[in-house]
Tab-separated table of C-alpha atoms in Angstrom:
chain	number	residue	atom	x	y	z
V	20	MET	CA	-28.045	26.968	37.351
V	21	ASN	CA	-28.126	27.210	40.866
V	22	VAL	CA	-24.470	27.886	42.874
V	23	SER	CA	-24.089	24.470	43.474
V	24	ASP	CA	-24.469	22.719	40.321
V	25	ARG	CA	-22.753	24.737	39.158
V	26	GLU	CA	-19.915	24.459	42.016
V	27	LEU	CA	-20.190	20.726	40.855
V	28	ARG	CA	-19.550	21.592	36.918
V	29	VAL	CA	-16.375	23.408	37.134
V	30	LYS	CA	-15.070	22.819	40.813
V	31	PRO	CA	-11.184	22.928	40.465
V	32	ILE	CA	-8.655	20.658	40.041
V	33	ASN	CA	-5.864	20.889	41.515
V	34	ASN	CA	-3.210	19.411	40.088
V	35	GLY	CA	-4.102	17.624	36.368
V	36	THR	CA	-5.722	18.443	32.926
V	37	VAL	CA	-9.335	20.084	31.636
V	38	ILE	CA	-9.488	18.952	28.108
V	39	ASP	CA	-12.239	21.084	27.111
V	40	HIS	CA	-14.073	22.188	24.433
V	41	ILE	CA	-14.953	18.947	23.815
V	42	GLU	CA	-17.195	18.612	20.534
V	43	SER	CA	-20.274	16.735	22.410
V	44	GLY	CA	-20.988	12.446	22.797
V	45	GLN	CA	-17.104	12.480	22.705
V	46	ALA	CA	-16.060	12.728	25.878
V	47	LEU	CA	-16.066	8.595	26.296
V	48	ASN	CA	-13.624	8.071	23.059
V	49	VAL	CA	-11.348	10.681	24.647
V	50	LEU	CA	-11.000	8.541	28.297
V	51	LYS	CA	-10.097	5.956	25.386
V	52	ILE	CA	-7.022	7.522	23.605
V	53	LEU	CA	-5.695	8.879	26.989
V	54	GLY	CA	-6.306	5.055	27.672
V	55	ILE	CA	-8.116	6.003	30.668
V	56	GLY	CA	-10.185	2.562	31.650
V	57	SER	CA	-11.921	0.883	34.199
V	58	HIS	CA	-8.808	-0.294	35.644
V	59	SER	CA	-7.162	3.307	35.938
V	60	LYS	CA	-6.688	4.304	39.378
V	61	THR	CA	-7.331	8.667	38.030
V	62	VAL	CA	-9.354	10.607	39.130
V	63	VAL	CA	-11.527	11.647	36.519
V	64	SER	CA	-14.369	13.877	36.259
V	65	LEU	CA	-16.543	13.810	33.003
V	66	LEU	CA	-19.188	16.601	32.240
V	67	MET	CA	-21.175	15.791	28.292
V	68	ASN	CA	-23.696	18.080	26.856
V	69	VAL	CA	-22.368	21.514	29.213
V	70	PRO	CA	-24.467	23.807	27.079
V	71	SER	CA	-21.130	26.338	25.149
V	72	GLY	CA	-22.543	29.668	24.071
V	73	ALA	CA	-19.691	28.433	20.741
V	74	MET	CA	-19.431	24.675	20.244
V	75	GLY	CA	-23.777	24.381	21.434
V	76	ALA	CA	-23.444	22.224	23.548
V	77	LYS	CA	-19.880	20.950	24.830
V	78	ASP	CA	-17.621	17.757	26.774
V	79	VAL	CA	-15.262	18.486	29.058
V	80	VAL	CA	-12.690	15.998	30.821
V	81	LYS	CA	-10.979	16.830	34.209
V	82	VAL	CA	-7.930	14.524	34.401
V	83	GLU	CA	-7.016	15.101	38.211
V	84	GLY	CA	-2.761	15.211	38.917
V	85	ARG	CA	-1.389	14.351	35.912
V	86	GLU	CA	-0.374	16.097	32.578
V	87	LEU	CA	-0.544	14.979	29.187
V	88	ASP	CA	2.079	14.707	26.766
V	89	PRO	CA	1.444	16.550	23.716
V	90	GLU	CA	1.376	13.825	21.236
V	91	GLU	CA	-1.325	12.234	23.523
V	92	VAL	CA	-3.080	15.550	23.234
V	93	ASP	CA	-2.786	15.342	19.962
V	94	THR	CA	-4.156	12.980	18.892
V	95	ILE	CA	-7.703	13.569	20.325
V	96	ALA	CA	-7.430	16.108	17.150
V	97	LEU	CA	-8.713	13.684	15.824
V	98	ILE	CA	-11.906	12.835	16.514
V	99	SER	CA	-12.301	16.637	17.753
V	100	PRO	CA	-10.454	19.056	16.746
V	101	ARG	CA	-11.451	22.492	18.382
V	102	ALA	CA	-10.004	20.816	21.712
V	103	THR	CA	-8.368	22.996	24.583
V	104	ILE	CA	-6.165	21.960	26.498
V	105	ASN	CA	-5.202	23.147	30.810
V	106	ILE	CA	-2.972	21.867	32.449
V	107	ILE	CA	-3.770	23.377	35.992
V	108	ARG	CA	-1.468	23.828	38.610
V	109	ASN	CA	-2.393	24.643	41.977
V	110	TYR	CA	-5.384	25.199	41.177
V	111	GLU	CA	-4.477	27.994	38.459
V	112	VAL	CA	-4.056	27.604	34.742
V	113	ALA	CA	-0.047	27.114	33.595
V	114	GLU	CA	-0.620	26.342	30.405
V	115	LYS	CA	-4.008	26.683	28.205
V	116	PHE	CA	-3.301	25.870	24.008
V	117	ARG	CA	-5.307	23.905	21.995
V	118	VAL	CA	-5.578	20.341	20.205
V	119	GLY	CA	-2.379	20.025	17.302
V	120	MET	CA	-3.089	18.074	14.517
V	121	PRO	CA	-0.440	15.136	15.414
V	122	ARG	CA	1.488	14.030	11.850
V	123	LYS	CA	1.199	10.528	12.812
V	124	VAL	CA	-1.028	8.332	14.869
V	125	VAL	CA	0.916	5.293	16.322
V	126	GLY	CA	-1.279	2.302	18.325
V	127	ILE	CA	-4.988	3.963	19.013
V	128	ILE	CA	-6.798	3.692	15.502
V	129	LYS	CA	-7.463	0.380	14.056
V	130	CYS	CA	-7.060	0.282	10.005
V	131	GLY	CA	-10.591	-0.526	8.412
V	132	ASN	CA	-8.354	-3.045	6.208
V	133	PRO	CA	-8.931	-6.464	7.925
V	134	ASN	CA	-6.643	-7.872	5.381
V	135	CYS	CA	-4.295	-5.576	7.102
V	136	ILE	CA	-1.099	-7.142	8.712
V	137	SER	CA	-1.526	-4.191	10.833
V	138	ASN	CA	-4.916	-6.963	12.063
V	139	SER	CA	-3.038	-10.076	12.047
V	140	ASN	CA	-1.405	-11.442	15.187
V	141	GLU	CA	1.779	-10.088	14.578
V	142	PRO	CA	3.018	-7.889	17.198
V	143	VAL	CA	2.480	-4.534	15.766
V	144	SER	CA	1.175	-1.170	16.423
V	145	SER	CA	-1.469	0.508	13.899
V	146	LYS	CA	-0.093	2.732	12.397
V	147	PHE	CA	-1.591	6.016	10.546
V	148	MET	CA	-0.335	9.248	8.750
V	149	VAL	CA	-2.450	11.968	8.827
V	150	GLU	CA	-2.583	13.209	5.412
V	151	SER	CA	-4.702	15.698	5.437
V	152	ALA	CA	-5.755	17.464	8.493
V	153	ASP	CA	-9.609	19.786	7.775
V	154	PRO	CA	-11.352	16.921	6.596
V	155	VAL	CA	-8.961	14.239	8.926
V	156	LEU	CA	-7.641	11.708	6.258
V	157	LEU	CA	-5.355	9.140	7.846
V	158	ARG	CA	-3.164	6.848	5.912
V	159	CYS	CA	-2.344	3.419	7.273
V	160	SER	CA	1.527	3.331	6.215
V	161	TYR	CA	1.251	-0.519	5.857
V	162	CYS	CA	-1.639	-1.304	3.785
V	163	GLU	CA	-2.466	2.503	2.491
V	164	PHE	CA	-5.866	2.245	3.244
V	165	VAL	CA	-7.024	5.976	3.935
V	166	LEU	CA	-9.627	6.141	6.433
V	167	ASP	CA	-11.513	9.287	6.493
V	168	LYS	CA	-14.247	8.797	8.348
V	169	ASN	CA	-16.103	7.636	10.879
V	170	ILE	CA	-12.813	6.846	12.937
V	171	ALA	CA	-13.981	7.141	16.496
V	172	ASP	CA	-15.154	3.981	15.314
V	173	ASN	CA	-12.396	2.460	15.278
V	174	LEU	CA	-10.422	3.762	18.234
V	175	LEU	CA	-9.127	0.670	19.463
B	30	MET	CA	22.458	7.176	-7.134
B	31	ILE	CA	22.210	4.766	-3.706
B	32	PHE	CA	20.324	1.508	-3.624
B	33	GLY	CA	22.339	0.352	-1.392
B	34	ARG	CA	20.295	-1.541	1.541
B	35	ARG	CA	16.932	0.424	0.302
B	36	HIS	CA	14.474	-1.938	0.639
B	37	ILE	CA	11.836	-2.416	-2.169
B	38	ILE	CA	7.710	-1.994	-1.030
B	39	SER	CA	5.875	-0.103	-3.127
B	40	THR	CA	6.250	1.692	-6.230
B	41	LYS	CA	5.209	5.182	-5.039
B	42	ASP	CA	8.813	5.241	-2.752
B	43	PHE	CA	10.430	6.058	-5.857
B	44	SER	CA	11.105	8.763	-7.860
B	45	ARG	CA	10.885	8.629	-11.250
B	46	GLU	CA	14.873	9.286	-12.289
B	47	GLU	CA	15.409	6.373	-9.836
B	48	ILE	CA	12.827	3.988	-11.886
B	49	ASP	CA	14.737	5.078	-14.787
B	50	PHE	CA	17.796	3.730	-12.902
B	51	ILE	CA	16.490	0.440	-11.700
B	52	LEU	CA	14.879	0.570	-16.329
B	53	ASP	CA	18.510	1.421	-17.804
B	54	ARG	CA	20.233	-1.431	-15.569
B	55	ALA	CA	17.812	-3.488	-16.496
B	56	GLU	CA	18.798	-2.651	-19.786
B	57	ARG	CA	22.763	-3.347	-19.766
B	58	LEU	CA	21.762	-6.360	-17.947
B	59	GLU	CA	19.432	-8.088	-19.986
B	60	PRO	CA	22.496	-9.931	-22.725
B	61	TYR	CA	23.388	-11.728	-19.091
B	62	ALA	CA	19.097	-12.250	-18.418
B	63	ARG	CA	19.628	-15.009	-21.259
B	64	LYS	CA	22.683	-16.543	-20.532
B	65	GLY	CA	24.335	-15.605	-17.410
B	66	GLY	CA	27.919	-15.059	-17.301
B	67	LEU	CA	27.903	-12.160	-14.442
B	68	ASP	CA	28.850	-13.199	-10.295
B	69	LEU	CA	28.437	-9.550	-8.946
B	70	LEU	CA	26.116	-11.581	-6.098
B	71	LYS	CA	28.743	-14.842	-5.800
B	72	ASP	CA	28.434	-15.913	-1.690
B	73	LYS	CA	25.605	-14.345	-1.173
B	74	VAL	CA	22.337	-15.744	0.000
B	75	VAL	CA	18.581	-14.167	-0.750
B	76	ALA	CA	16.008	-16.013	0.585
B	77	THR	CA	12.020	-16.232	-1.120
B	78	LEU	CA	9.585	-16.631	1.411
B	79	PHE	CA	6.430	-17.055	-0.557
B	80	PHE	CA	3.889	-17.733	1.535
B	81	GLU	CA	0.997	-18.206	-1.184
B	82	PRO	CA	1.242	-19.483	-4.457
B	83	SER	CA	3.731	-17.974	-7.434
B	84	THR	CA	4.968	-18.987	-10.444
B	85	ARG	CA	6.244	-16.742	-13.090
B	86	THR	CA	7.741	-13.938	-10.064
B	87	ARG	CA	9.104	-16.786	-8.297
B	88	LEU	CA	11.184	-18.298	-10.776
B	89	SER	CA	12.487	-15.130	-12.274
B	90	PHE	CA	13.231	-14.008	-8.553
B	91	ASP	CA	14.898	-17.225	-8.905
B	92	THR	CA	16.133	-16.818	-12.520
B	93	ALA	CA	18.074	-13.631	-11.514
B	94	ILE	CA	19.578	-14.696	-8.597
B	95	LYS	CA	20.967	-17.458	-9.883
B	96	ARG	CA	22.060	-15.290	-13.820
B	97	LEU	CA	24.303	-13.402	-10.973
B	98	GLY	CA	26.010	-15.713	-9.186
B	99	GLY	CA	24.425	-15.959	-6.350
B	100	ASP	CA	21.774	-18.255	-4.006
B	101	THR	CA	18.694	-19.442	-2.865
B	102	ILE	CA	16.981	-20.488	0.333
B	103	GLY	CA	13.483	-20.170	0.386
B	104	PHE	CA	9.977	-21.563	0.049
B	105	ASP	CA	7.060	-21.577	-1.612
B	106	SER	CA	4.223	-22.314	0.378
B	107	ALA	CA	3.413	-20.676	3.743
B	108	GLU	CA	2.744	-24.745	4.484
B	109	SER	CA	5.633	-25.881	4.947
B	110	THR	CA	6.398	-23.457	7.322
B	111	SER	CA	6.656	-22.965	11.121
B	112	VAL	CA	3.970	-20.378	10.404
B	113	VAL	CA	1.643	-23.621	10.317
B	114	LYS	CA	2.379	-23.756	14.646
B	115	GLY	CA	1.711	-20.504	14.588
B	116	GLU	CA	4.796	-18.535	14.077
B	117	THR	CA	4.777	-14.457	13.622
B	118	LEU	CA	5.847	-13.565	10.545
B	119	SER	CA	8.115	-11.183	12.024
B	120	ASP	CA	9.906	-14.125	13.617
B	121	THR	CA	10.179	-15.463	10.911
B	122	ILE	CA	11.870	-12.385	9.159
B	123	ARG	CA	14.081	-11.649	12.929
B	124	ILE	CA	15.434	-15.875	11.029
B	125	ILE	CA	15.585	-15.605	7.668
B	126	GLU	CA	17.263	-12.227	8.227
B	127	SER	CA	20.945	-14.101	9.745
B	128	TYR	CA	21.110	-16.725	7.282
B	129	ALA	CA	20.346	-14.468	3.922
B	130	ASP	CA	21.566	-11.048	2.714
B	131	ALA	CA	18.914	-9.972	1.001
B	132	ILE	CA	15.023	-10.926	1.469
B	133	VAL	CA	12.381	-11.576	-1.175
B	134	ILE	CA	8.983	-12.097	0.092
B	135	ARG	CA	5.266	-12.327	-0.996
B	136	HIS	CA	2.953	-12.361	1.601
B	137	PRO	CA	-1.319	-12.722	1.503
B	138	ARG	CA	-1.524	-9.466	3.761
B	139	GLU	CA	-1.352	-6.240	2.414
B	140	GLY	CA	1.521	-4.177	4.763
B	141	ALA	CA	3.468	-7.486	5.291
B	142	ALA	CA	6.272	-5.894	2.973
B	143	ARG	CA	6.508	-3.197	4.865
B	144	MET	CA	6.108	-4.205	8.112
B	145	ALA	CA	9.276	-7.171	7.005
B	146	SER	CA	11.003	-3.796	6.308
B	147	GLU	CA	10.868	-2.299	9.930
B	148	VAL	CA	11.688	-5.846	11.176
B	149	SER	CA	14.721	-7.069	9.461
B	150	SER	CA	18.564	-5.393	8.640
B	151	VAL	CA	18.728	-7.013	5.547
B	152	PRO	CA	16.809	-5.644	1.695
B	153	VAL	CA	13.586	-6.462	1.239
B	154	ILE	CA	12.131	-7.254	-1.276
B	155	ASN	CA	7.728	-6.896	-2.315
B	156	ALA	CA	7.149	-9.453	-3.885
B	157	GLY	CA	3.395	-8.762	-3.767
B	158	ASP	CA	1.047	-8.482	-0.381
B	159	GLY	CA	-2.204	-9.046	-0.838
B	160	ALA	CA	-4.113	-6.618	-2.886
B	161	GLY	CA	-1.015	-4.249	-2.179
B	162	HIS	CA	1.487	-3.722	-3.829
B	163	HIS	CA	4.305	-6.160	-6.848
B	164	PRO	CA	6.220	-3.194	-7.273
B	165	THR	CA	9.051	-5.369	-9.810
B	166	GLN	CA	5.827	-6.251	-11.840
B	167	THR	CA	5.570	-2.551	-12.058
B	168	LEU	CA	9.131	-2.251	-13.051
B	169	LEU	CA	9.457	-5.443	-15.813
B	170	ASP	CA	5.774	-3.556	-17.273
B	171	LEU	CA	7.056	-0.243	-17.158
B	172	TYR	CA	10.282	-2.038	-18.525
B	173	THR	CA	8.602	-3.333	-21.262
B	174	MET	CA	6.255	-0.576	-21.977
B	175	ARG	CA	10.125	1.391	-23.473
B	176	LYS	CA	11.216	-1.792	-25.015
B	177	GLU	CA	8.294	-2.587	-27.034
B	178	CYS	CA	6.679	0.975	-27.697
B	179	ARG	CA	7.436	3.392	-30.294
B	180	LYS	CA	7.092	6.503	-27.853
B	181	PRO	CA	7.806	7.526	-24.491
B	182	LEU	CA	6.154	6.467	-22.081
B	183	GLY	CA	5.216	9.898	-21.249
B	184	ASP	CA	3.157	9.675	-24.759
B	185	LEU	CA	2.045	6.604	-24.519
B	186	ASN	CA	-1.712	5.952	-23.712
B	187	VAL	CA	-2.673	2.422	-21.694
B	188	ALA	CA	-5.310	0.723	-21.653
B	189	ILE	CA	-6.247	-0.965	-18.313
B	190	VAL	CA	-8.637	-3.074	-17.883
B	191	GLY	CA	-10.181	-5.774	-16.104
B	192	ASP	CA	-10.321	-6.298	-12.163
B	193	LEU	CA	-9.370	-3.412	-11.182
B	194	ARG	CA	-10.096	-3.378	-7.786
B	195	TYR	CA	-8.217	-5.908	-6.362
B	196	GLY	CA	-5.397	-5.580	-8.876
B	197	ARG	CA	-2.377	-4.888	-6.549
B	198	THR	CA	-1.042	-5.034	-10.921
B	199	VAL	CA	-2.311	-2.768	-12.279
B	200	HIS	CA	-3.073	-0.019	-8.470
B	201	SER	CA	0.879	0.163	-8.410
B	202	LEU	CA	1.363	0.573	-12.482
B	203	ALA	CA	-1.700	2.866	-12.707
B	204	TYR	CA	1.296	5.159	-9.740
B	205	ALA	CA	3.734	5.002	-11.355
B	206	LEU	CA	2.049	5.290	-14.979
B	207	SER	CA	1.341	9.041	-13.437
B	208	LEU	CA	5.294	9.902	-12.687
B	209	TYR	CA	5.885	9.800	-16.174
B	210	GLY	CA	2.018	12.073	-17.550
B	211	ALA	CA	1.385	8.432	-19.420
B	212	SER	CA	-2.987	8.802	-20.399
B	213	LEU	CA	-5.105	6.363	-18.441
B	214	SER	CA	-8.078	4.437	-19.870
B	215	LEU	CA	-9.505	2.217	-16.899
B	216	VAL	CA	-11.702	-0.085	-18.113
B	217	SER	CA	-13.446	-2.428	-15.291
B	218	PRO	CA	-17.094	-3.431	-14.598
B	219	GLU	CA	-18.701	-1.476	-11.546
B	220	PRO	CA	-18.020	-3.797	-9.099
B	221	LEU	CA	-14.138	-3.490	-10.449
B	222	ARG	CA	-13.697	-0.332	-10.409
B	223	MET	CA	-10.274	0.886	-9.743
B	224	PRO	CA	-10.227	2.440	-5.865
B	225	GLU	CA	-11.645	5.826	-5.423
B	226	SER	CA	-7.706	6.731	-2.800
B	227	ILE	CA	-6.060	5.991	-6.393
B	228	ILE	CA	-8.617	7.435	-8.715
B	229	ASN	CA	-7.975	10.944	-6.914
B	230	TYR	CA	-4.226	10.395	-6.261
B	231	LEU	CA	-3.948	9.882	-10.264
B	232	ARG	CA	-5.925	13.474	-10.730
B	233	LYS	CA	-4.248	15.020	-7.745
B	234	HIS	CA	-1.106	14.364	-10.555
B	235	GLY	CA	-2.562	16.028	-13.092
B	236	VAL	CA	-3.169	11.988	-15.079
B	237	THR	CA	-6.162	12.634	-18.359
B	238	LEU	CA	-8.000	9.690	-16.876
B	239	VAL	CA	-10.956	7.452	-18.890
B	240	GLU	CA	-13.123	5.317	-16.752
B	241	THR	CA	-15.983	3.488	-18.833
B	242	PRO	CA	-17.346	-0.410	-18.542
B	243	ARG	CA	-16.907	-0.456	-22.631
B	244	ILE	CA	-13.533	-2.164	-23.799
B	245	GLU	CA	-14.406	-0.854	-27.456
B	246	ASP	CA	-14.086	2.954	-25.556
B	247	ALA	CA	-10.587	2.166	-25.234
B	248	LEU	CA	-9.569	-0.190	-27.587
B	249	GLY	CA	-8.925	2.449	-30.688
B	250	GLN	CA	-6.723	5.156	-29.482
B	251	ALA	CA	-4.826	2.516	-26.930
B	252	ASP	CA	-1.141	1.884	-28.144
B	253	VAL	CA	-1.155	-0.644	-24.733
B	254	LEU	CA	-3.898	-3.264	-23.979
B	255	TYR	CA	-2.768	-4.371	-20.678
B	256	MET	CA	-4.554	-7.548	-19.350
B	257	THR	CA	-5.806	-8.536	-16.519
B	258	ARG	CA	-7.650	-11.796	-14.839
B	259	ILE	CA	-10.805	-11.268	-12.773
B	260	GLN	CA	-9.135	-12.968	-9.302
B	261	LYS	CA	-10.899	-15.031	-8.288
B	262	GLU	CA	-9.604	-15.748	-5.317
B	263	ARG	CA	-9.659	-12.313	-4.036
B	264	PHE	CA	-13.684	-12.250	-3.999
B	265	PRO	CA	-15.605	-12.611	-0.303
B	266	ASP	CA	-18.271	-13.429	-2.069
B	267	PRO	CA	-17.685	-16.039	-4.741
B	268	SER	CA	-21.523	-14.670	-6.445
B	269	GLU	CA	-20.284	-11.435	-6.670
B	270	TYR	CA	-16.527	-13.093	-9.274
B	271	LEU	CA	-19.680	-15.407	-11.097
B	272	ARG	CA	-21.290	-11.991	-12.407
B	273	VAL	CA	-18.358	-9.888	-13.939
B	274	ALA	CA	-16.372	-13.660	-15.030
B	275	GLY	CA	-15.258	-13.145	-18.203
B	276	SER	CA	-16.999	-9.438	-18.727
B	277	TYR	CA	-13.447	-9.083	-21.532
B	278	ARG	CA	-12.115	-10.883	-23.860
B	279	ILE	CA	-10.179	-10.056	-26.501
B	280	THR	CA	-9.843	-12.642	-29.843
B	281	PRO	CA	-7.651	-11.674	-32.923
B	282	ASP	CA	-11.978	-10.653	-34.080
B	283	THR	CA	-11.586	-7.799	-31.467
B	284	LEU	CA	-8.385	-6.061	-33.029
B	285	GLU	CA	-9.559	-5.464	-35.781
B	286	SER	CA	-9.553	-1.342	-35.121
B	287	VAL	CA	-6.286	-1.487	-33.095
B	288	GLY	CA	-3.473	0.900	-33.938
B	289	ASN	CA	-0.504	-1.545	-35.910
B	290	ASP	CA	1.756	-0.645	-32.873
B	291	MET	CA	-0.401	-1.477	-30.134
B	292	ILE	CA	0.760	-3.768	-27.861
B	293	ILE	CA	-1.133	-6.256	-25.066
B	294	MET	CA	0.267	-6.959	-21.841
B	295	HIS	CA	-0.704	-9.121	-19.043
B	296	PRO	CA	0.913	-10.255	-16.118
B	297	LEU	CA	-0.323	-13.790	-16.262
B	298	PRO	CA	-1.450	-15.942	-15.754
B	299	ARG	CA	-4.278	-15.729	-18.069
B	300	VAL	CA	-7.163	-17.687	-17.889
B	301	ASN	CA	-9.611	-17.117	-20.826
B	302	GLU	CA	-9.683	-13.519	-20.833
B	303	ILE	CA	-6.497	-13.142	-23.950
B	304	ASP	CA	-7.364	-15.870	-27.272
B	305	PRO	CA	-4.744	-18.204	-27.689
B	306	GLY	CA	-5.339	-17.733	-30.866
B	307	VAL	CA	-4.307	-13.865	-30.362
B	308	ASP	CA	-0.655	-14.815	-29.348
B	309	SER	CA	0.589	-14.980	-32.618
B	310	THR	CA	-0.013	-11.395	-33.436
B	311	ARG	CA	1.974	-8.547	-33.642
B	312	HIS	CA	-0.350	-7.167	-31.043
B	313	ALA	CA	1.063	-9.873	-28.597
B	314	ARG	CA	4.067	-8.871	-25.976
B	315	TYR	CA	2.952	-10.951	-22.759
B	316	PHE	CA	5.601	-13.585	-22.976
B	317	GLN	CA	7.671	-10.761	-23.593
B	318	GLN	CA	6.936	-8.793	-21.229
B	319	ALA	CA	7.308	-12.450	-18.191
B	320	PHE	CA	11.474	-12.554	-19.483
B	321	TYR	CA	11.064	-8.914	-19.427
B	322	GLY	CA	10.989	-9.812	-15.120
B	323	VAL	CA	14.625	-11.558	-14.908
B	324	PRO	CA	16.437	-8.803	-15.911
B	325	ILE	CA	14.334	-6.017	-13.425
B	326	ARG	CA	15.039	-8.158	-11.198
B	327	MET	CA	18.984	-8.187	-11.319
B	328	ALA	CA	18.217	-4.523	-11.765
B	329	VAL	CA	16.898	-4.768	-8.247
B	330	LEU	CA	19.361	-7.636	-6.477
B	331	SER	CA	22.288	-6.116	-7.350
B	332	LEU	CA	21.107	-2.575	-6.528
B	333	VAL	CA	19.905	-3.182	-3.423
B	334	MET	CA	23.182	-5.516	-2.445
B	335	GLY	CA	24.814	-1.908	-3.787
B	336	LYS	CA	26.724	-3.728	-6.276
B	337	GLU	CA	28.255	-2.103	-9.281
B	338	ILE	CA	27.851	-3.227	-13.025
């Protein structure tokens, strides 16, 4: 890796959040969870399949000018339980922590039961209780459908 | 025990003590379920919102309300309501809660009653949500077993037969029986097995459990034979229904090897899974079971409206 490559990948941000150690291939889903889409004005850097000693390969997302709230961050644990969060202020790492599994997940994941009331035209957000963190097991608060695989595929 | 203004959505929301409390109250109300004479719900209006067809549940709720001296409003099919104009269930509930002191709801979508309870300021009673829960049916099932069997609920061996995949009554019943420690035999064709999540729950809660496709494997030791209809309307694929329809049929001949005290229950309606010849045997309890819906629903209604007897 030459210097310019290195600079390109890890160029520091002034203020914002760096989400590191994302499971390889999940960076786009992390953006989905954070509500960052094509309409978003946020400056975002995305690194995919970066070589990592501990993980083999990992993704990294840098969100400039925005500190993520803990609930938002914890939802990332559903698809990337080893992710770490670095809050950056004035180019310094002000806080560093790992994502933690949330107790409930609201409005982010679609229930896998097509007949669930949350999949109808009702003005209601999907709601899941986290029953188990490892392996991840979510239970719909409305119909009790259990979601335990392909969670990333059910992101709204 | 305080039930006032509480929603009744799933039997899983209740402890064994709370269920026993409801069954005890039903026992005290049973004489009035036959002839009325109470005015616990005088000046109270209960809305019965049936977005899906029902005979026994709707009429037994109606009867329970009237036996308690209350009035009812509501409908028995979504076609006659603003649903056909595109009104959401949330809006319907917000409107009805200003007319009624409690809402009884049956809806084809799972989770509908739970969602209604989040919107409503008056108690919501789930009268069946799709393939989800039907708690008052479970309560009357438990009440029937308590009244009609010679053993305590915890000592019973209950064989549940038929559509265990789509049948909401058997899902709720299995959860509730797990609270008492009853043994279960789950008899179904392979495509209609009890959902894995419920099996896991039962195992986790220490329930002695046998799964079999052969009713003969369960009949000998059963204290209760709980028959269910294989529900054509729940099958996404009609050919799948035809493959399993008529898998189980109880006739007087089938009952030759069963114990004298074994009782047969069925949430009704039956199609052909119980031969009418069984009706006159000592084992039949399904019509009695249907009647017990009235005292159970009287108990639930009076409790959620905070009425003492």
